[in-house]
Coordinates of C-alpha atoms in Angstrom, one line a residue:
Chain A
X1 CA -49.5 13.9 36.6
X2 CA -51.6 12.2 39.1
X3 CA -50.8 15.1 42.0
X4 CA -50.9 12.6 44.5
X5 CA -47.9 12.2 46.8
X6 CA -47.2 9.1 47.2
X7 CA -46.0 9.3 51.0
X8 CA -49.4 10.2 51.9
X9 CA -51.2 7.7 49.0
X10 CA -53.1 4.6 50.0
X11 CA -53.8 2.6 46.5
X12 CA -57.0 1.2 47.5
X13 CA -58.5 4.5 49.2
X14 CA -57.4 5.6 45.5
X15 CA -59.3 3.3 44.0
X16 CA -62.2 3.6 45.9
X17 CA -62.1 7.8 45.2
X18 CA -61.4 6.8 41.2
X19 CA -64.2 4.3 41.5
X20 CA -66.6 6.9 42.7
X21 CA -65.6 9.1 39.5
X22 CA -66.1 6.5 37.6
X23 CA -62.5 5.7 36.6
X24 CA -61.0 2.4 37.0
X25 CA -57.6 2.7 39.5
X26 CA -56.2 -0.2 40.8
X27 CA -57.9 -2.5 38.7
X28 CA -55.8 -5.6 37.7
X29 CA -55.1 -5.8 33.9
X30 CA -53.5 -8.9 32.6
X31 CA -50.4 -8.0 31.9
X32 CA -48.3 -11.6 30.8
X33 CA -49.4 -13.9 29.0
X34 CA -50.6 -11.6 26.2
X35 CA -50.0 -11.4 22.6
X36 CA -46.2 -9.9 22.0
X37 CA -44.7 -10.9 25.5
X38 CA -41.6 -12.5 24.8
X39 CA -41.1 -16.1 26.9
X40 CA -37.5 -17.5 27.3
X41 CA -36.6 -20.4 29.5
X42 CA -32.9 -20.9 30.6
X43 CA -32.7 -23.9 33.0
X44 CA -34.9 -23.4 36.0
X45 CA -35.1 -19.8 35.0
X46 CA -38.3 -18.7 32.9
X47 CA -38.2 -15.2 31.7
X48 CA -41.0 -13.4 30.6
X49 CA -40.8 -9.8 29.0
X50 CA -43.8 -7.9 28.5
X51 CA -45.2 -4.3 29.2
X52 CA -48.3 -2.2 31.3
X53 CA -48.5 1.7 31.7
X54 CA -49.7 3.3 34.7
X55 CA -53.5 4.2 35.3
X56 CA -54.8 7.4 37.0
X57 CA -53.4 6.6 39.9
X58 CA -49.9 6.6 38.6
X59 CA -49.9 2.6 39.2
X60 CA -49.8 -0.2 37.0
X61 CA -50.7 -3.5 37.7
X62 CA -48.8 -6.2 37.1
X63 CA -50.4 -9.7 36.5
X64 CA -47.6 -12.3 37.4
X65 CA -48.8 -15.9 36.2
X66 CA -47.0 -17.8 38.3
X67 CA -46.4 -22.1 37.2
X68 CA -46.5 -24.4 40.0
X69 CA -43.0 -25.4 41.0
X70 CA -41.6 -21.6 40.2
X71 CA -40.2 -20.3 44.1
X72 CA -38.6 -16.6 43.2
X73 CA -40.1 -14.2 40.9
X74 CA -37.7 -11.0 40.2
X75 CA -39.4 -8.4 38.3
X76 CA -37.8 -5.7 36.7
X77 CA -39.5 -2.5 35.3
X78 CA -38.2 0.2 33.3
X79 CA -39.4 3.7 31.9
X80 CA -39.2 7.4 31.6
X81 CA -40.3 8.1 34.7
X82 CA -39.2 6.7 38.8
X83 CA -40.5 3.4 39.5
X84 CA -41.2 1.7 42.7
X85 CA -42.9 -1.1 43.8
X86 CA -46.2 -0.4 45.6
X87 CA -47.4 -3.8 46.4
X88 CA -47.7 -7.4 45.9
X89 CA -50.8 -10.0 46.3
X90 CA -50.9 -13.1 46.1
X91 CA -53.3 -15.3 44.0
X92 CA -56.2 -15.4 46.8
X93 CA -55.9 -11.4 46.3
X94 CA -54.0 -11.1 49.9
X95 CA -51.7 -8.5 50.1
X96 CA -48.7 -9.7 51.1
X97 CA -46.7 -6.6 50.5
X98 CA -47.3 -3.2 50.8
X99 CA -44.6 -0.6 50.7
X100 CA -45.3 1.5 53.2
X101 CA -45.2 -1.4 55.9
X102 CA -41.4 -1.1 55.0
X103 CA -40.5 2.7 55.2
X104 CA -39.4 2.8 58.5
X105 CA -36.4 1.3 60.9
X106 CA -36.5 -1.6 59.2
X107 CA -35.2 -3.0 55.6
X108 CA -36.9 -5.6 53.4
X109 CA -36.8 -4.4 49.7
X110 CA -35.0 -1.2 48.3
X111 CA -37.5 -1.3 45.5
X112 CA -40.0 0.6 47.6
X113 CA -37.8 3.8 46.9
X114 CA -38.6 5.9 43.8
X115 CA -34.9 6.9 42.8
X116 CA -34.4 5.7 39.2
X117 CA -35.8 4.7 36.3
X118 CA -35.5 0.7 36.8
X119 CA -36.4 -0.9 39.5
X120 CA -36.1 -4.6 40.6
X121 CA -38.2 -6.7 43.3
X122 CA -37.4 -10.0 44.5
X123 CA -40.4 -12.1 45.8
X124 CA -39.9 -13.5 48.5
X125 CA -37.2 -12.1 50.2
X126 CA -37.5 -14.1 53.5
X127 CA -38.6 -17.8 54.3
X128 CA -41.4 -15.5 56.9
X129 CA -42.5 -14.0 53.6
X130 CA -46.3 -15.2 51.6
X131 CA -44.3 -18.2 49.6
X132 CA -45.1 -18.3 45.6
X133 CA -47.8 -20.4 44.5
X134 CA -49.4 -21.1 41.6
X135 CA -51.7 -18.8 40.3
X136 CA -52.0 -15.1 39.3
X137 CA -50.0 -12.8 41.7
X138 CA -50.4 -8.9 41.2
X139 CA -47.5 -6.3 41.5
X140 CA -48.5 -2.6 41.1
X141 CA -45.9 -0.7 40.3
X142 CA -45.7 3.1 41.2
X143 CA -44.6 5.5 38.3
X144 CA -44.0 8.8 40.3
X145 CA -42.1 12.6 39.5
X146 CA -39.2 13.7 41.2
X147 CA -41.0 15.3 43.8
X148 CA -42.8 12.2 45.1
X149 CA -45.8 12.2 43.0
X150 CA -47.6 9.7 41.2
X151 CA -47.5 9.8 37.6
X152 CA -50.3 8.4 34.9
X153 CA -50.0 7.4 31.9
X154 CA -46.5 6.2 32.2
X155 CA -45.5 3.1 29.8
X156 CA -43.3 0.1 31.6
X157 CA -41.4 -1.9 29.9
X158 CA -41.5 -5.0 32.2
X159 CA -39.0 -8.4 32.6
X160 CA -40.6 -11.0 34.7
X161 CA -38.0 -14.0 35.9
X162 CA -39.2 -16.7 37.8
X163 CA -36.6 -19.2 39.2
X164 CA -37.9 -23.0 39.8
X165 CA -35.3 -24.0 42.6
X166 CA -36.8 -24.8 46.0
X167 CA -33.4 -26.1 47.5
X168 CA -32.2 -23.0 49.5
X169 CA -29.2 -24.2 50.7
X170 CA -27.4 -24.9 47.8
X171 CA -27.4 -22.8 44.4
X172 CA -24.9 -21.3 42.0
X173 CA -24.5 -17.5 41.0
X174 CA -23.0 -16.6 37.9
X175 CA -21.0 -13.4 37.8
X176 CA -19.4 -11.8 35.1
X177 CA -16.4 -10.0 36.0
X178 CA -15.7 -6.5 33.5
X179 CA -12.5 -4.9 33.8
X180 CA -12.6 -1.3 32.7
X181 CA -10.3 0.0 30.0
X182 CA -6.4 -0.9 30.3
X183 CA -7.1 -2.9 33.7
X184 CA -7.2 -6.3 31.8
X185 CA -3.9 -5.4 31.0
X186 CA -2.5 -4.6 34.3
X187 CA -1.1 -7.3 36.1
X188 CA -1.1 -6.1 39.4
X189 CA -4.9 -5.3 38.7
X190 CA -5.9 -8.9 37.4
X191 CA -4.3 -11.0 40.1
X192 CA -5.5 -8.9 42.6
X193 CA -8.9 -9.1 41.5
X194 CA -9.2 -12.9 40.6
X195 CA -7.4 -13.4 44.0
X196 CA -10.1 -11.9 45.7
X197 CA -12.8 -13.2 43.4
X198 CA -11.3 -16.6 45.0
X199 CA -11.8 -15.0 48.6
X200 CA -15.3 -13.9 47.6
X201 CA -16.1 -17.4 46.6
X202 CA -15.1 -18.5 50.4
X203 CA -17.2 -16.5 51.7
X204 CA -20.1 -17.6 49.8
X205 CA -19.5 -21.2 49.5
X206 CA -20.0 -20.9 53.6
X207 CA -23.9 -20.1 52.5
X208 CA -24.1 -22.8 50.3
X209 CA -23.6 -20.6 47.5
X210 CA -20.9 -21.4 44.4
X211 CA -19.6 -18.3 42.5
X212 CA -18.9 -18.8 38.7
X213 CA -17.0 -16.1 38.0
X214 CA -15.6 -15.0 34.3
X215 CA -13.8 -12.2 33.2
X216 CA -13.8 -9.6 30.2
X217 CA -12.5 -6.7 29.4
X218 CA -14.5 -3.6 28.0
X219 CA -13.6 0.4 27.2
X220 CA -15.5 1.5 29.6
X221 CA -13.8 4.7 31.3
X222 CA -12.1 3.5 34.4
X223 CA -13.7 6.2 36.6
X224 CA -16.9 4.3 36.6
X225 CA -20.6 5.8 36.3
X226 CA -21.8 5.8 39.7
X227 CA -25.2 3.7 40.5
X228 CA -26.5 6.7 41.8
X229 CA -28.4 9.3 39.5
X230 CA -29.8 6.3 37.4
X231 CA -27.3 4.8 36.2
X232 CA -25.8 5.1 33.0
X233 CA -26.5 4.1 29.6
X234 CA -22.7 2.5 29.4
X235 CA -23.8 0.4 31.9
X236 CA -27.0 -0.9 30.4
X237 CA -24.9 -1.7 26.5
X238 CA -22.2 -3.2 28.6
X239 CA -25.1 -5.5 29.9
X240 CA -26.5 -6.4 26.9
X241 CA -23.4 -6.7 25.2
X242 CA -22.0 -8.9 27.7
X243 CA -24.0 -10.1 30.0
X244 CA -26.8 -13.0 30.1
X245 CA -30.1 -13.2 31.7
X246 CA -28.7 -14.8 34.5
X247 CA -25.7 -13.3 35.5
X248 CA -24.6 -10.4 37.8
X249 CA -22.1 -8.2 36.5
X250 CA -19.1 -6.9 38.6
X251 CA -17.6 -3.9 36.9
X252 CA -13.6 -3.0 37.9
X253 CA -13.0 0.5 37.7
X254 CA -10.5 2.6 39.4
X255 CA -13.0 4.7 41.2
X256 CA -16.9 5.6 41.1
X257 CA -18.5 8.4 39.9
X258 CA -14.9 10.7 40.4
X259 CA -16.4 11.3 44.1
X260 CA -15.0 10.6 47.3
X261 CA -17.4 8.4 49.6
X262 CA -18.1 5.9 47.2
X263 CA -16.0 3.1 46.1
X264 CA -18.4 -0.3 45.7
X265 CA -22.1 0.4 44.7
X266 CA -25.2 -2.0 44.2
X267 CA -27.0 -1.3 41.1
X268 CA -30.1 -1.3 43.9
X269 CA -31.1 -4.2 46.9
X270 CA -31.9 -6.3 44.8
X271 CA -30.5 -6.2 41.4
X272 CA -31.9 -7.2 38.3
X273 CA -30.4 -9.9 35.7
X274 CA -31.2 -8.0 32.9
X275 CA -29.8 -4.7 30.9
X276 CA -30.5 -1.9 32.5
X277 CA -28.4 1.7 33.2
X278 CA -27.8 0.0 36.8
X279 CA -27.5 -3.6 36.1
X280 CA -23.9 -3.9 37.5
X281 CA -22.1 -3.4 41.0
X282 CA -19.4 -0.9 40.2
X283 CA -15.8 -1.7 42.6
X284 CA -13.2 0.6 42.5
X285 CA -9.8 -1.7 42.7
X286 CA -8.1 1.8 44.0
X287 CA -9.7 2.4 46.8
X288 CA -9.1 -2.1 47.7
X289 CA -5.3 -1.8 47.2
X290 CA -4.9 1.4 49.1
X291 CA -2.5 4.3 48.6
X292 CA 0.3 2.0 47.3
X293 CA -1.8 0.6 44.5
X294 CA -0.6 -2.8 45.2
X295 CA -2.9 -6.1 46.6
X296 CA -1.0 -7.8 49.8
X297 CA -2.6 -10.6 51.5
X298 CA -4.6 -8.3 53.7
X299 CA -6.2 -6.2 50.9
X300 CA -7.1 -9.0 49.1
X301 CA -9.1 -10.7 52.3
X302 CA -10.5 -7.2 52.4
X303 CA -11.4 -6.6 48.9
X304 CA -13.0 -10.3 48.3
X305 CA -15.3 -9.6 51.2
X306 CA -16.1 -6.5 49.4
X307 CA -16.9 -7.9 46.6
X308 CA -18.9 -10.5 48.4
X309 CA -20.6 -7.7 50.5
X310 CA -21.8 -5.9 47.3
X311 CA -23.1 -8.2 45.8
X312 CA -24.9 -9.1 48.6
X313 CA -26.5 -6.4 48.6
X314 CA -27.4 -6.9 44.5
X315 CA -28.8 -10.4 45.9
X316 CA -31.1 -8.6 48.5
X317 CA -29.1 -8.0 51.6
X318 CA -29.4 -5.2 53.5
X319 CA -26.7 -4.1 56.4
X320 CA -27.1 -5.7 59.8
X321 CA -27.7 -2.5 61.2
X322 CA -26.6 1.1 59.8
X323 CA -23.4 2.9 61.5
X324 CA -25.9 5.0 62.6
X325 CA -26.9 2.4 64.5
X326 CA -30.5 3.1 64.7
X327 CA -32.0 1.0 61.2
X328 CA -31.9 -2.4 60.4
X329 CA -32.4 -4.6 58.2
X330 CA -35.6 -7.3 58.5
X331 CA -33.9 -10.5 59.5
X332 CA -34.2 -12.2 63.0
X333 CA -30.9 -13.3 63.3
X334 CA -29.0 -10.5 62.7
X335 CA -29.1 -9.4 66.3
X336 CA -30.6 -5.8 66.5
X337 CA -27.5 -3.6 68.2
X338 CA -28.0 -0.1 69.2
X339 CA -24.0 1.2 69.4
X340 CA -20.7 1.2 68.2
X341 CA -19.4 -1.2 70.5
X342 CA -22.6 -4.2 71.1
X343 CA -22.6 -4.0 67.4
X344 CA -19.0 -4.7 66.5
X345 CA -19.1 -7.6 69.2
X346 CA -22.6 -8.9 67.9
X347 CA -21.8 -8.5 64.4
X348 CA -18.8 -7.1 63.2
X349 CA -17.6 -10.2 61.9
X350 CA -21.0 -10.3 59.8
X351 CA -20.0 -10.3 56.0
X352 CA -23.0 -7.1 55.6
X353 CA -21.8 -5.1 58.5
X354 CA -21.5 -1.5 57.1
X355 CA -17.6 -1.5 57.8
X356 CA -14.8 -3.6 58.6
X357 CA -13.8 -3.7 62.1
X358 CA -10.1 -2.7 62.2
X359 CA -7.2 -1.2 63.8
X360 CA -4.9 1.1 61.7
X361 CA -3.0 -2.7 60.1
X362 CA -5.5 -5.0 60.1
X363 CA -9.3 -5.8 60.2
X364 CA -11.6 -8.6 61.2
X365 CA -12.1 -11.3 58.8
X366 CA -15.9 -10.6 57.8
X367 CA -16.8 -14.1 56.3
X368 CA -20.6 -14.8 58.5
X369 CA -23.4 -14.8 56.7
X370 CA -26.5 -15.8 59.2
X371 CA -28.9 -18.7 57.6
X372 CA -31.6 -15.8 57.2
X373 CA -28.9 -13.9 55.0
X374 CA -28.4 -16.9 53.1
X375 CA -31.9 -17.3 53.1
X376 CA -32.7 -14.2 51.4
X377 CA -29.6 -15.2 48.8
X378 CA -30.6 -18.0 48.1
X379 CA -34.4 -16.6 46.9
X380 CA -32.8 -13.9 44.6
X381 CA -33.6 -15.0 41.2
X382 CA -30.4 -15.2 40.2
X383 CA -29.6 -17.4 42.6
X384 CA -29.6 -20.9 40.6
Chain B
X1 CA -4.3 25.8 63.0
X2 CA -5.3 27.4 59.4
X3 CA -4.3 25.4 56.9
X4 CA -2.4 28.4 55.2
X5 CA 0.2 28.6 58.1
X6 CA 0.8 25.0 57.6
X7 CA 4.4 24.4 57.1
X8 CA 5.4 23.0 53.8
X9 CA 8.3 21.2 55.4
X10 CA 6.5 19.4 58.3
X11 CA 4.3 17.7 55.2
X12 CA 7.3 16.8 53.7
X13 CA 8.5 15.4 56.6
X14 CA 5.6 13.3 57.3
X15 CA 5.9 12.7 53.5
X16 CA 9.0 11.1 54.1
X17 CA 10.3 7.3 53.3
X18 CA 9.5 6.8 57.4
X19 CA 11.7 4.0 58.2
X20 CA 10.9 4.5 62.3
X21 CA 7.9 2.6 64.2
X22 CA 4.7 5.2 63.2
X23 CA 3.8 7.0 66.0
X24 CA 0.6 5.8 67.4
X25 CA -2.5 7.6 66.6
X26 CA -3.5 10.9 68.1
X27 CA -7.5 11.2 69.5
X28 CA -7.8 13.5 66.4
X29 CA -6.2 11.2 63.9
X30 CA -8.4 8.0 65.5
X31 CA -11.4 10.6 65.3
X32 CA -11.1 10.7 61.6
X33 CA -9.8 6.5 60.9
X34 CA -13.2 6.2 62.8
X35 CA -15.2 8.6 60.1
X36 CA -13.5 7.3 57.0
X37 CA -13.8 3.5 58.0
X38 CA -17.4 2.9 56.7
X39 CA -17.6 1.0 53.2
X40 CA -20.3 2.8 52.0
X41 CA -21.5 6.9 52.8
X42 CA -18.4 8.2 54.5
X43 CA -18.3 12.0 55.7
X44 CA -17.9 14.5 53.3
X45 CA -14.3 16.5 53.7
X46 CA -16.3 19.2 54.7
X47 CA -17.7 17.0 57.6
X48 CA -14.6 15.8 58.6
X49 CA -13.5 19.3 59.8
X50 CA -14.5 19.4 63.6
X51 CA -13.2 16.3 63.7
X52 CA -9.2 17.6 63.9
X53 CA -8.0 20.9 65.0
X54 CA -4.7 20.3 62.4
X55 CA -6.7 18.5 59.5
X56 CA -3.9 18.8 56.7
X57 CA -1.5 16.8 59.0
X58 CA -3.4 14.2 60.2
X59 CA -5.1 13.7 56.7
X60 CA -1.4 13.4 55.9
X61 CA -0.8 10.8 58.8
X62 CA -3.6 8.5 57.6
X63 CA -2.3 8.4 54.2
X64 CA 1.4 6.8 55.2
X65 CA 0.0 5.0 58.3
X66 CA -3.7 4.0 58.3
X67 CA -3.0 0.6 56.0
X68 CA -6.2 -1.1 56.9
X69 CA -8.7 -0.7 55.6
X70 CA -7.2 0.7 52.3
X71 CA -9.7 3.0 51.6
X72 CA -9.3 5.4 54.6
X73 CA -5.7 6.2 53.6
X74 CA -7.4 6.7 49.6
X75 CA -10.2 8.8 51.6
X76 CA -7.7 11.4 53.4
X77 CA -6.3 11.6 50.2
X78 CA -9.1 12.7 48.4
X79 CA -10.0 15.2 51.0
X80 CA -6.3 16.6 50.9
X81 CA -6.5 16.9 46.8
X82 CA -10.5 18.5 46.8
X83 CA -10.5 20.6 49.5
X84 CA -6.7 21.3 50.8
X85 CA -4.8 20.9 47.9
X86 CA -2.6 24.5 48.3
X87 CA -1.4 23.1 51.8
X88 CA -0.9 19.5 50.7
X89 CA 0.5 20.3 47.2
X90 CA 4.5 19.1 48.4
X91 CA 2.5 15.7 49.7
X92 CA 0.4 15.5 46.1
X93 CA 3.4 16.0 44.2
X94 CA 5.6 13.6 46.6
X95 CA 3.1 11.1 45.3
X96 CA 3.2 11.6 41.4
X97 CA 7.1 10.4 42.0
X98 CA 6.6 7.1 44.0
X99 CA 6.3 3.9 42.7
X100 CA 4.5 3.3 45.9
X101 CA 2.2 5.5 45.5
X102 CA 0.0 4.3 42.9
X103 CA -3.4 4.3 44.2
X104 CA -2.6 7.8 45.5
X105 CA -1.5 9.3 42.4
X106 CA -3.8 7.8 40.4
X107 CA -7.0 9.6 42.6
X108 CA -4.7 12.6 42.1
X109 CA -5.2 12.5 38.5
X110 CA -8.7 11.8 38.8
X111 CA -8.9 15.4 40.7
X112 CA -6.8 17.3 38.7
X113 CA -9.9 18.8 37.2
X114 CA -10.7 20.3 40.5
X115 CA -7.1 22.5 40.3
X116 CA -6.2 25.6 39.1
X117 CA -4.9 24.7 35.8
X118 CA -1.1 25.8 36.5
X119 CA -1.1 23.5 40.1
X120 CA -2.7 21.0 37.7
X121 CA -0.1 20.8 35.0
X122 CA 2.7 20.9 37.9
X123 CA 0.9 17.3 39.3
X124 CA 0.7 16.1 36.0
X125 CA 3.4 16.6 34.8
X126 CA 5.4 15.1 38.0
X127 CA 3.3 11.8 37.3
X128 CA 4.5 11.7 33.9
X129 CA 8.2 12.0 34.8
X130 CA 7.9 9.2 37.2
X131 CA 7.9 5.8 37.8
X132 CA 4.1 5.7 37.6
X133 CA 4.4 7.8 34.0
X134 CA 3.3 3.8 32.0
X135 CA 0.0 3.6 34.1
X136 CA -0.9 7.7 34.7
X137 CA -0.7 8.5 30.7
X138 CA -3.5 7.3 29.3
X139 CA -5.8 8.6 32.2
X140 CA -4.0 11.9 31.9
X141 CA -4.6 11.2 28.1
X142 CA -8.5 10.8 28.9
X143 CA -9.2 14.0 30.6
X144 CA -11.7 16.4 29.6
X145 CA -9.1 19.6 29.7
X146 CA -7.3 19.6 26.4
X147 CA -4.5 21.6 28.4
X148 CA -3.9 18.8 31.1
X149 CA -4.6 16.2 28.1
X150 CA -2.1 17.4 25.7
X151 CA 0.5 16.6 28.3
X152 CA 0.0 13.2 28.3
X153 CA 0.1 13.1 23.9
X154 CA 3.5 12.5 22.7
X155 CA 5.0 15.0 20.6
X156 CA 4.8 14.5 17.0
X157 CA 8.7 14.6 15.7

């Protein structure tokens, strides 16, 4: 254990106190482009798995060789331990990212919170954000305990994807859609859900974005593993069993984790493309077709902006603003509302807004996405 | 009012098929659509509380009348089947005999692990002598309590 905590740990005043011992913290190690990494190219989508462990100051650094032409890099790490990213520099050794610039009021990345065991980072998240270049970029990546502290020692088993696609407004996302088991066979179920997958694609294609969408069926248990607590290791075969590289999974369950409160979940902001225990945005179809278990018109608007607002999130987004109106996320036109009411007017219409503005029979469509939201969409990874 | 002097019958009234115009929404009943409206990190039923000074009945008024969004109505009912189940039993089992009550009895079987076993069985087995019995037997069927389980396994002739 490194018994540092990490709220109160600077990497480089690390370094410099390691350095003085002796020890090497915080110095970059290659870590692609060596013997055993695993390359894969799909498209305009180069994928690169490899693997670093944490040094004594419970973070490893990640070398990212970045080809010219390559605009989004989405790094995923997993291993026995919480992992969170602790920074990123770019190839002139800037540091264009540090976590703690981002623990506050306002949202860029969920990956700076150690609360599983995978992690994704997108990079970058914004067009205001240090662009990819050629070159060597570093990520250091903190392995920490559950009570906050930085681990050493820790091994990282690491997927590096890096998307060549500078057009940002126009891209497709692949989604593969899972039914849980029996709800392939429920009619009601299926043409609810592909009618809303249709709605969902409205949504987007307003951001320039097209949704490929296909559909399988699985034996997972319908009440679905929640994306909180890790994950689960269902989740992560369904992915590799299923999934590609490239795709974000949807998983149709009727609820989430058997609790009340939660009835859509991002496997994290972002998402990663590959298997791990929270590679999926769980739904609950339930909680979409309401107490009568049956899609009208209106739950189907409401449940394909659902479905587009989670996996918005999985592509990056944050919320406009909280409910409690007093965090926000790191966009500048998303205007920054303080209150119920300003922030219904200002953005309740926003396909991210935390809820649906409604009276007790209908709600507001909630089909904006601001060009900075699409922005940030269309620089996910998966995002092709 | 304590949820123990509830009246059985004034659930079953707001139970009913309700063919008249709803009666609009009291401060106390808009108090908790406002609460359960969020998509993600509602209040807990526990935290829903000081919201309404008659919880039971205006849990029970969201259910039939708060149609958008659809998850507030699921919502109330989860709080009526976790944490006020005794006073809300005539709604639960109301439920496990409508056809359109799916969604509803369907998150009742999903908290039938969280009721005494006898009140348990009674739900169940209302859901499997219903309309809904096709799509509520093979969740029944998946339940960790062999007891509640066993209802939903047909009998070997």
């Amino acid at each position: 254990m490194g018994g540092k905590e990490r709220a109160a740990g600077r990497c480089g005043a690390t370094a410099a106190l390691l350095m003085g011992l002796g020890l090497a913290g915080c110095v970059p190690t290659e870590g692609s482009g060596k013997s055993g990494d695993q390359v894969s190219v799909d498209g305009s989508l180069r994928t690169v798995r490899t693997n670093e462990t944490s040094q004594n100051d419970g973070i490893a650094v990640v070398a990212v060789d970045v080809n010219a032409g390559e605009t989004s890099l989405l790094l995923t790490a997993q291993a026995d331990q919480l992992v969170s990213v602790e920074y990123i520099e770019d190839p002139s050794g800037d540091r264009v990212f540090y976590w703690e610039d981002w623990y506050g009021d306002y949202s860029l990345t969920g990956a700076i919170f150690p609360e599983a065991r995978d992690m994704a980072v997108n990079w970058p998240v914004r067009a205001a954000d240090a662009p990819l270049q050629a070159g060597i970029w570093y990520v250091g990546i903190a392995t920490t305990n559950n009570n906050g502290y930085y681990v050493n020692n820790v091994d990282i088993d690491l997927t590096l994807q890096l998307k060549s696609d500078d057009d940002t407004s126009r891209a497709t996302v692949r989604a593969l859609v899972a039914y849980a088991d029996g709800l392939a066979d429920d009619p009601e179920v299926v043409a609810g859900t592909e009618a809303a997958v249709e709605r969902w694609a409205e949504v987007w294609a307003a951001a320039g974005i097209t949704l490929e969408a296909r559909f399988t069926s699985t034996d997972l248990d319908p009440v679905l593993p929640t994306m909180y607590d890790g994950g689960s290791a269902e989740i992560r075969s369904l992915a590799a069993d299923e999934g590609e590289d490239n795709d974000v999974m949807v998983v149709i369950g009727d609820s989430v984790g058997n609790q009340r409160n939660t009835y859509g979940i991002s496997g994290g902001i972002p998402g990663t493309l590959v298997a791990t225990k929270r590679a999926a945005v769980v739904i609950s179809w339930v909680a979409n077709a309401g107490g009568d278990g049956t899609f009208e018109d209106a739950d189907v608007q409401l449940y394909g902006e659902t479905l587009a607002h989670e996996v918005g999130h999985y592509m990056g987004l944050f919320h406009p603003v909280e409910s409690s109106y007093d965090y926000w996320d790191a966009l500048d036109d998303t205007p920054e509302c303080t209150n119920a009411r300003g922030c219904e007017n200002n953005l309740g219409e926003n396909n991210m807004f935390p809820y649906p503005v409604c009276d007790f029979r209908s709600c507001l469509a909630q089909d904006v996405i601001t060009d900075e939201q699409a922005g940030v969409s269309h620089r996910y990874a998966g995002a092709l | 009012m304590p949820t123990s002097t509830l009246s059985s019958l004034a659930l079953i009234a707001a139970l009913g098929a309700d063919p008249a115009p709803s009666p609009s929404p009291s401060p106390s009943q808009e108090a908790l659509y406002r609460a359960l409206v969020v998509r993600e990190g509602a209040p807990t039923c526990a935290e829903l509380a000081p919201l309404s000074p008659t919880l039971v009945e205006d849990l029970v008024y969201l259910t039939e009348n708060a149609k958008q969004p659809t998850w507030v109505g699921i919502r109330a009912a989860e709080c009526l089947l976790t944490d006020h189940q005794e006073a809300a039993l005539p709604v639960i089992i109301g439920w496990m005999g409508r056809s359109d009550a799916k969604g509803f009895a369907l998150v009742a079987v999903e908290k039938l692990d969280r009721m005494p076993i006898d009140r348990a069985k009674a739900v169940a087995r209302a859901g499997l002598a219903g309309p809904l019995a096709e799509t509520l037997r093979p969740r029944i069927a998946r339940l960790p309590q062999a007891e509640l389980a066993a209802l939903a396994t047909p009998v070997a002739k």
